[in-house]
Amino acid sequence: MAILVQKFGGSSLANGEKIRRAAGLSLSAVRQGFQVVVVVSAQGDLTDQLLTQAGELCRAPSPRELDQLLSAGEQMSAALFAMALEEFGAPAVSLTGWQAGILTGRTHQNASIQTVRPGRILAELNQGKIAVVAGFQGISAAGEVTTLGRGGSDITAVALAAALKGERCQIYTDVDGVYTADPRLVPTARRFEAIGYDDMLALAKAGAQVLHSRSVELAQKSAVEVEVLSSQTGAPGTKVVAGCPPVSAAAREERSALVEIEGLPDRPGAVFRVFSLLGAKGIEVDAIAQSPAQESRRKVAFSVGEGRMAAAQSLLESARGELGYQSLAASSGLSKITLLGECGEGIAPSLEDRGIPVLLSSQGKRRSCALVPRENSVAALEAVHRDFLTGEVPQRELPAAQS
């Protein structure tokens, strides 16, 4: 019997009615002949509430205790989901990440899955039960509870689908697929029937919140077919698979920051060293721009996620002697707009023509980025979609199944 992994996000589980609706989707899959594994996130904004409570009690909670605290949110969802299934007459069992055999590295708050031992899940499935797994968490070799960081439940679902050799992994969310832009911000955005791993990964890294980039990377590596669909309707969504033609789409990373290095020496390896230092600390950069060298020095600017701005600034300031630059500045309150696809001269001229300030822009062959003030970000996304993505989205045939 084929195994189907379903993941439900926090917005799909925010209250009892939504949990019952989600449980109904799992029951429907069982009736279609699947063995079903469900992965759940914490309800609604419960994770944020727990973080707030922790901050009220302790100025700097230890990563270990935060993992102990935050993992409880997904465990609550799993138990409630299993109760809803049992009320419908379906045998079910809730499992923590470690009960489900998810083994991780030692890093708290952002652990990586090392391996999955799905014996317990398979035993429950073979007894005719639906296994409901708490996402976002696992256990280290030292027996410590760990959490997987942002997008952790998506990662859990894809990892289980790979380990169980599931037919596919369904990601249920509050939109019914992957669009040319976020349909909640751009009403004219259009849905793709299918999208390739590489394009989905590029959109995820550009700020599209449908799937986390780490889950897409894992799906591609493990050849797991992912389907993004709505928990409200259960209608077919967008499949993320190998072999799809390139698509064009736009995305917004709402909370971005700009870092500017003035007077970096124009010598071999100087720019590479800047980004090597940042990469070694896990600080991802994007939208990189360099000015022409003047008097053997140049300006280098780039974007980072707003939450990493202070870390990037501190790291570069501590390395000023080594890097030899003249000054450093950082500014927040920005958003990054990215166009994936053919972009001509880039998106910056289009935005500036509409009076939207562009603080930084960069352009590649099929990708153009611009940093804009956050208050202009929705208008900027709509403008890019209108100017570059107004054509029809072709209906794409899915690749033939591999035997």
XYZ file of C-alpha atoms in Angstrom:
403
model
C 0.000 0.000 0.000
C 1.394 3.420 -0.980
C 2.369 5.881 1.751
C 1.274 9.511 1.582
C 2.845 12.176 3.818
C 0.698 15.227 4.557
C 1.915 18.364 6.333
C -0.417 20.949 7.867
C 0.905 24.362 8.861
C -0.088 26.397 11.876
C -2.708 28.464 10.049
C -4.425 25.228 8.974
C -4.661 24.088 12.607
C -5.501 27.361 14.344
C -8.712 26.112 15.980
C -10.864 23.028 16.442
C -12.860 23.573 13.259
C -9.703 23.800 11.152
C -8.207 20.725 12.814
C -11.361 18.751 12.005
C -11.244 19.961 8.385
C -7.593 18.911 8.093
C -8.334 15.545 9.692
C -11.060 15.078 7.088
C -8.460 15.492 4.331
C -6.351 12.768 5.926
C -9.373 10.470 6.160
C -10.116 11.097 2.498
C -6.588 9.925 1.619
C -7.109 6.760 3.651
C -10.309 6.071 1.766
C -8.333 6.432 -1.475
C -6.158 3.534 -0.340
C -3.133 5.314 1.155
C -1.321 4.688 4.397
C -1.139 8.213 5.807
C 1.513 9.987 7.843
C 0.592 13.483 9.012
C 3.167 16.109 10.067
C 1.877 19.110 12.025
C 3.130 22.542 13.012
C 2.219 24.407 16.191
C -1.233 25.998 16.150
C -1.565 29.562 14.835
C 0.899 31.916 16.526
C 1.554 29.645 19.513
C 5.308 29.553 18.846
C 5.470 33.352 19.016
C 3.448 33.306 22.239
C 5.874 30.840 23.804
C 8.843 32.963 22.756
C 7.195 36.023 24.316
C 6.635 34.197 27.594
C 10.240 33.023 27.618
C 11.430 36.598 27.047
C 9.335 37.839 29.957
C 11.047 35.403 32.300
C 14.599 35.452 30.978
C 16.537 38.038 28.973
C 18.611 35.387 27.195
C 17.028 31.916 27.414
C 19.416 29.088 26.670
C 18.978 27.433 23.251
C 18.458 24.089 24.988
C 15.557 25.317 27.110
C 14.022 27.108 24.138
C 14.028 23.827 22.232
C 12.370 22.092 25.166
C 9.727 24.825 25.246
C 9.049 25.315 21.533
C 8.854 21.615 20.700
C 5.777 21.426 22.934
C 3.713 23.410 20.421
C 3.949 20.747 17.719
C 3.345 17.973 20.239
C 0.100 19.652 21.285
C -1.016 19.855 17.643
C -0.174 16.200 17.047
C -2.198 15.030 20.037
C -5.192 17.207 19.116
C -5.070 16.025 15.493
C -4.994 12.372 16.606
C -7.954 13.013 18.913
C -9.916 14.519 16.011
C -9.188 11.468 13.848
C -10.264 9.084 16.601
C -13.494 11.045 17.045
C -14.131 10.395 13.352
C -13.600 6.693 14.009
C -10.113 6.468 12.483
C -7.365 4.762 14.536
C -4.514 7.244 15.049
C -1.416 7.769 17.170
C 0.517 10.965 17.852
C 4.312 10.781 17.910
C 6.979 13.253 18.959
C 9.880 13.806 16.595
C 12.099 11.431 18.518
C 9.397 8.755 18.780
C 9.167 9.024 14.979
C 12.899 8.290 14.695
C 14.126 11.718 13.598
C 17.785 11.964 14.612
C 19.549 15.310 14.333
C 22.861 17.007 14.925
C 23.666 18.691 18.228
C 22.884 22.297 17.248
C 19.947 23.727 19.155
C 17.410 26.008 17.414
C 18.641 25.124 13.918
C 19.489 21.427 13.888
C 19.925 19.371 10.734
C 18.353 15.950 10.300
C 21.115 13.334 10.193
C 18.958 10.281 9.600
C 15.413 8.989 9.991
C 14.643 5.587 11.506
C 10.986 5.069 10.596
C 10.447 1.677 12.246
C 7.921 2.971 14.776
C 5.929 4.780 12.094
C 5.838 1.714 9.855
C 4.687 -0.455 12.763
C 1.817 1.945 13.487
C 0.833 2.105 9.806
C 0.835 -1.683 9.574
C -1.633 -1.752 12.472
C -4.003 0.356 10.383
C -3.331 3.648 12.177
C -2.702 7.147 10.890
C 0.618 8.337 12.336
C 0.550 12.003 13.373
C 4.081 13.339 13.844
C 5.089 16.545 15.592
C 7.117 18.509 13.049
C 10.052 20.884 13.594
C 11.854 18.619 16.074
C 14.094 15.627 16.640
C 16.644 14.281 19.064
C 20.429 14.429 19.045
C 22.850 11.572 19.671
C 23.249 12.962 23.202
C 19.518 12.508 23.827
C 18.715 16.225 23.701
C 15.548 17.598 22.137
C 16.388 19.797 19.143
C 14.386 21.979 16.800
C 15.025 22.424 13.088
C 14.667 26.182 12.709
C 12.494 28.131 10.301
C 10.465 25.875 7.996
C 11.220 22.906 10.231
C 7.894 21.145 9.764
C 8.285 21.243 5.967
C 11.714 19.663 6.425
C 10.266 16.986 8.711
C 7.588 16.096 6.162
C 10.000 15.800 3.224
C 12.500 13.804 5.304
C 9.781 11.336 6.329
C 8.525 11.034 2.751
C 12.072 10.186 1.655
C 12.683 7.683 4.457
C 9.300 5.989 3.969
C 9.573 6.045 0.159
C 6.235 7.821 0.083
C 4.352 8.354 -3.146
C 4.476 12.104 -2.526
C 4.541 14.761 0.161
C 1.558 17.096 0.350
C 2.145 20.498 1.970
C -1.184 22.002 3.022
C -1.165 25.742 3.564
C -3.432 28.798 3.256
C -2.835 29.221 -0.479
C -3.700 26.635 -3.105
C -0.337 26.349 -4.808
C 2.665 28.250 -6.128
C 1.825 31.456 -7.984
C 3.564 34.003 -10.182
C 3.511 36.170 -7.032
C 1.936 35.951 -3.587
C -1.813 35.975 -4.408
C -2.558 37.548 -1.036
C -0.597 40.624 -2.162
C -1.097 40.494 -5.943
C -4.672 39.451 -6.801
C -3.805 39.022 -10.491
C -1.154 36.373 -9.754
C -1.654 33.043 -11.506
C -1.062 29.522 -10.255
C 1.378 27.021 -11.737
C 0.276 23.430 -12.203
C 3.894 22.331 -11.827
C 7.271 23.897 -11.110
C 10.782 22.464 -11.117
C 12.929 22.056 -8.011
C 15.448 24.683 -9.129
C 12.837 27.373 -9.731
C 11.027 26.546 -6.498
C 14.326 26.766 -4.625
C 15.111 30.136 -6.203
C 11.687 31.477 -5.212
C 11.999 30.118 -1.670
C 15.372 31.828 -1.241
C 13.889 35.027 -2.670
C 11.272 35.176 0.069
C 8.314 33.149 -1.233
C 6.887 31.582 1.919
C 5.131 28.608 0.368
C 8.030 26.224 1.046
C 11.261 26.660 2.976
C 14.425 26.417 0.894
C 15.901 23.621 3.034
C 12.862 21.449 2.414
C 13.113 22.036 -1.348
C 16.805 21.136 -1.331
C 16.024 17.927 0.550
C 13.147 17.069 -1.801
C 15.391 17.530 -4.818
C 18.212 15.488 -3.316
C 15.820 12.676 -2.353
C 13.642 12.890 -5.506
C 10.517 13.448 -3.385
C 7.531 14.800 -5.300
C 6.009 17.685 -3.341
C 2.513 19.065 -3.839
C 1.476 22.444 -2.412
C -2.272 22.752 -1.902
C -4.920 24.456 0.221
C -6.196 22.994 3.467
C -9.414 24.942 2.913
C -10.426 23.254 -0.328
C -8.208 20.188 -0.802
C -8.314 20.886 -4.563
C -5.245 19.973 -6.668
C -2.435 22.472 -6.197
C 1.076 22.854 -7.610
C 3.461 19.920 -7.946
C 7.178 20.465 -7.400
C 8.987 17.878 -9.490
C 11.994 17.316 -11.718
C 11.900 18.011 -15.425
C 9.626 21.078 -15.569
C 10.460 23.908 -17.988
C 11.683 27.158 -16.375
C 9.002 29.515 -15.075
C 8.848 33.256 -14.408
C 7.640 34.590 -11.067
C 8.211 37.351 -8.511
C 8.758 37.185 -4.768
C 9.122 39.515 -1.813
C 11.372 39.056 1.194
C 9.589 41.415 3.547
C 12.303 41.970 6.141
C 15.608 42.731 4.479
C 18.543 44.971 5.320
C 21.294 46.698 3.367
C 24.987 46.503 4.268
C 27.418 48.880 2.537
C 31.210 48.648 2.716
C 32.995 51.798 1.553
C 36.613 51.854 0.471
C 37.354 48.145 0.259
C 40.882 47.698 -1.180
C 40.798 46.734 -4.850
C 43.029 43.694 -4.586
C 42.585 40.047 -5.589
C 40.445 38.094 -3.155
C 39.264 41.094 -1.112
C 35.571 40.773 -2.002
C 35.736 36.980 -1.770
C 37.138 37.287 1.763
C 34.175 39.448 2.860
C 31.642 36.865 1.784
C 33.745 33.953 3.053
C 33.694 35.445 6.553
C 29.922 35.891 6.411
C 29.295 32.437 4.937
C 31.372 30.755 7.628
C 28.930 32.150 10.205
C 25.864 31.065 8.241
C 24.956 34.606 7.165
C 23.390 34.405 3.697
C 23.796 37.439 1.437
C 22.065 38.417 -1.787
C 21.628 41.264 -4.288
C 25.362 41.948 -4.366
C 26.564 45.102 -6.149
C 30.071 46.517 -6.601
C 31.132 49.945 -7.813
C 34.043 50.441 -10.235
C 37.357 50.853 -8.459
C 38.511 54.422 -7.775
C 41.941 55.135 -6.336
C 42.412 51.393 -5.745
C 39.264 51.119 -3.643
C 35.656 50.145 -4.341
C 32.242 50.051 -2.692
C 30.534 46.715 -2.066
C 26.873 46.502 -1.025
C 24.572 43.555 -0.413
C 21.342 42.530 1.254
C 20.842 40.233 4.231
C 17.792 39.143 6.155
C 16.939 41.836 8.693
C 17.380 39.386 11.550
C 21.012 38.825 10.506
C 21.955 42.473 9.983
C 23.433 43.020 13.448
C 25.473 39.812 13.240
C 26.824 40.751 9.804
C 27.690 44.261 10.951
C 29.444 43.020 14.092
C 31.431 40.403 12.205
C 32.635 42.844 9.537
C 33.511 45.482 12.120
C 35.620 42.981 14.043
C 37.434 42.070 10.808
C 38.040 45.667 9.693
C 41.774 45.436 10.257
C 42.013 42.334 8.088
C 39.687 43.611 5.361
C 41.103 47.145 5.282
C 37.917 48.996 4.331
C 37.251 52.639 5.230
C 33.682 52.610 6.591
C 30.673 50.360 7.119
C 26.972 51.193 7.222
C 23.835 49.101 7.647
C 20.168 50.023 7.297
C 16.978 48.076 7.994
C 13.291 48.614 7.260
C 13.680 47.355 3.687
C 12.208 44.620 1.498
C 13.800 42.687 -1.345
C 11.836 42.216 -4.564
C 13.053 39.453 -6.884
C 12.030 38.626 -10.432
C 12.829 35.128 -11.632
C 12.838 34.942 -15.427
C 13.682 37.129 -18.402
C 14.175 40.643 -17.061
C 15.764 42.784 -19.796
C 17.469 45.713 -18.082
C 16.263 44.528 -14.698
C 13.423 45.608 -12.454
C 15.036 48.763 -11.013
C 14.119 51.078 -13.946
C 10.491 49.946 -13.794
C 10.299 50.696 -10.060
C 12.049 54.054 -10.329
C 9.685 55.097 -13.135
C 6.858 54.664 -10.629
C 8.607 56.752 -7.999
C 9.601 53.779 -5.836
C 13.092 54.329 -4.356
C 15.616 51.585 -5.148
C 18.445 51.436 -2.644
C 20.270 48.538 -4.267
C 19.806 46.459 -7.388
C 21.504 43.482 -8.969
C 20.878 41.500 -12.102
C 21.762 38.150 -13.604
C 20.686 36.293 -16.714
C 17.311 35.137 -15.346
C 17.137 36.976 -12.040
C 16.818 40.613 -11.001
C 16.622 41.991 -7.439
C 15.930 45.378 -5.884
C 15.882 46.635 -2.296
C 13.066 49.082 -1.612
C 11.613 50.739 1.519
C 9.279 48.292 3.224
C 6.321 50.640 2.944
C 6.713 50.485 -0.847
C 7.194 46.722 -1.080
C 3.654 45.654 -2.007
C 3.429 48.373 -4.669
C 6.843 47.267 -5.953
C 5.786 43.617 -6.164
C 2.590 44.559 -7.991
C 4.557 46.761 -10.421
C 7.038 44.008 -11.231
C 4.225 41.525 -11.750
C 2.340 43.949 -13.992
C 5.388 44.878 -16.106
C 7.033 41.482 -16.458
C 4.496 38.752 -15.694
C 1.238 39.769 -17.324
C 1.361 37.041 -19.982
C -0.554 33.817 -19.663
C 0.954 31.029 -17.576
C 1.236 28.049 -19.915
C -0.358 24.784 -18.846
C 2.588 22.469 -18.302
C 2.473 18.721 -18.671
C 3.940 16.883 -15.719
C 7.039 14.797 -16.426
C 6.392 11.117 -17.058
C 6.637 9.004 -13.905
C 9.906 7.184 -13.519
C 9.634 3.425 -13.177
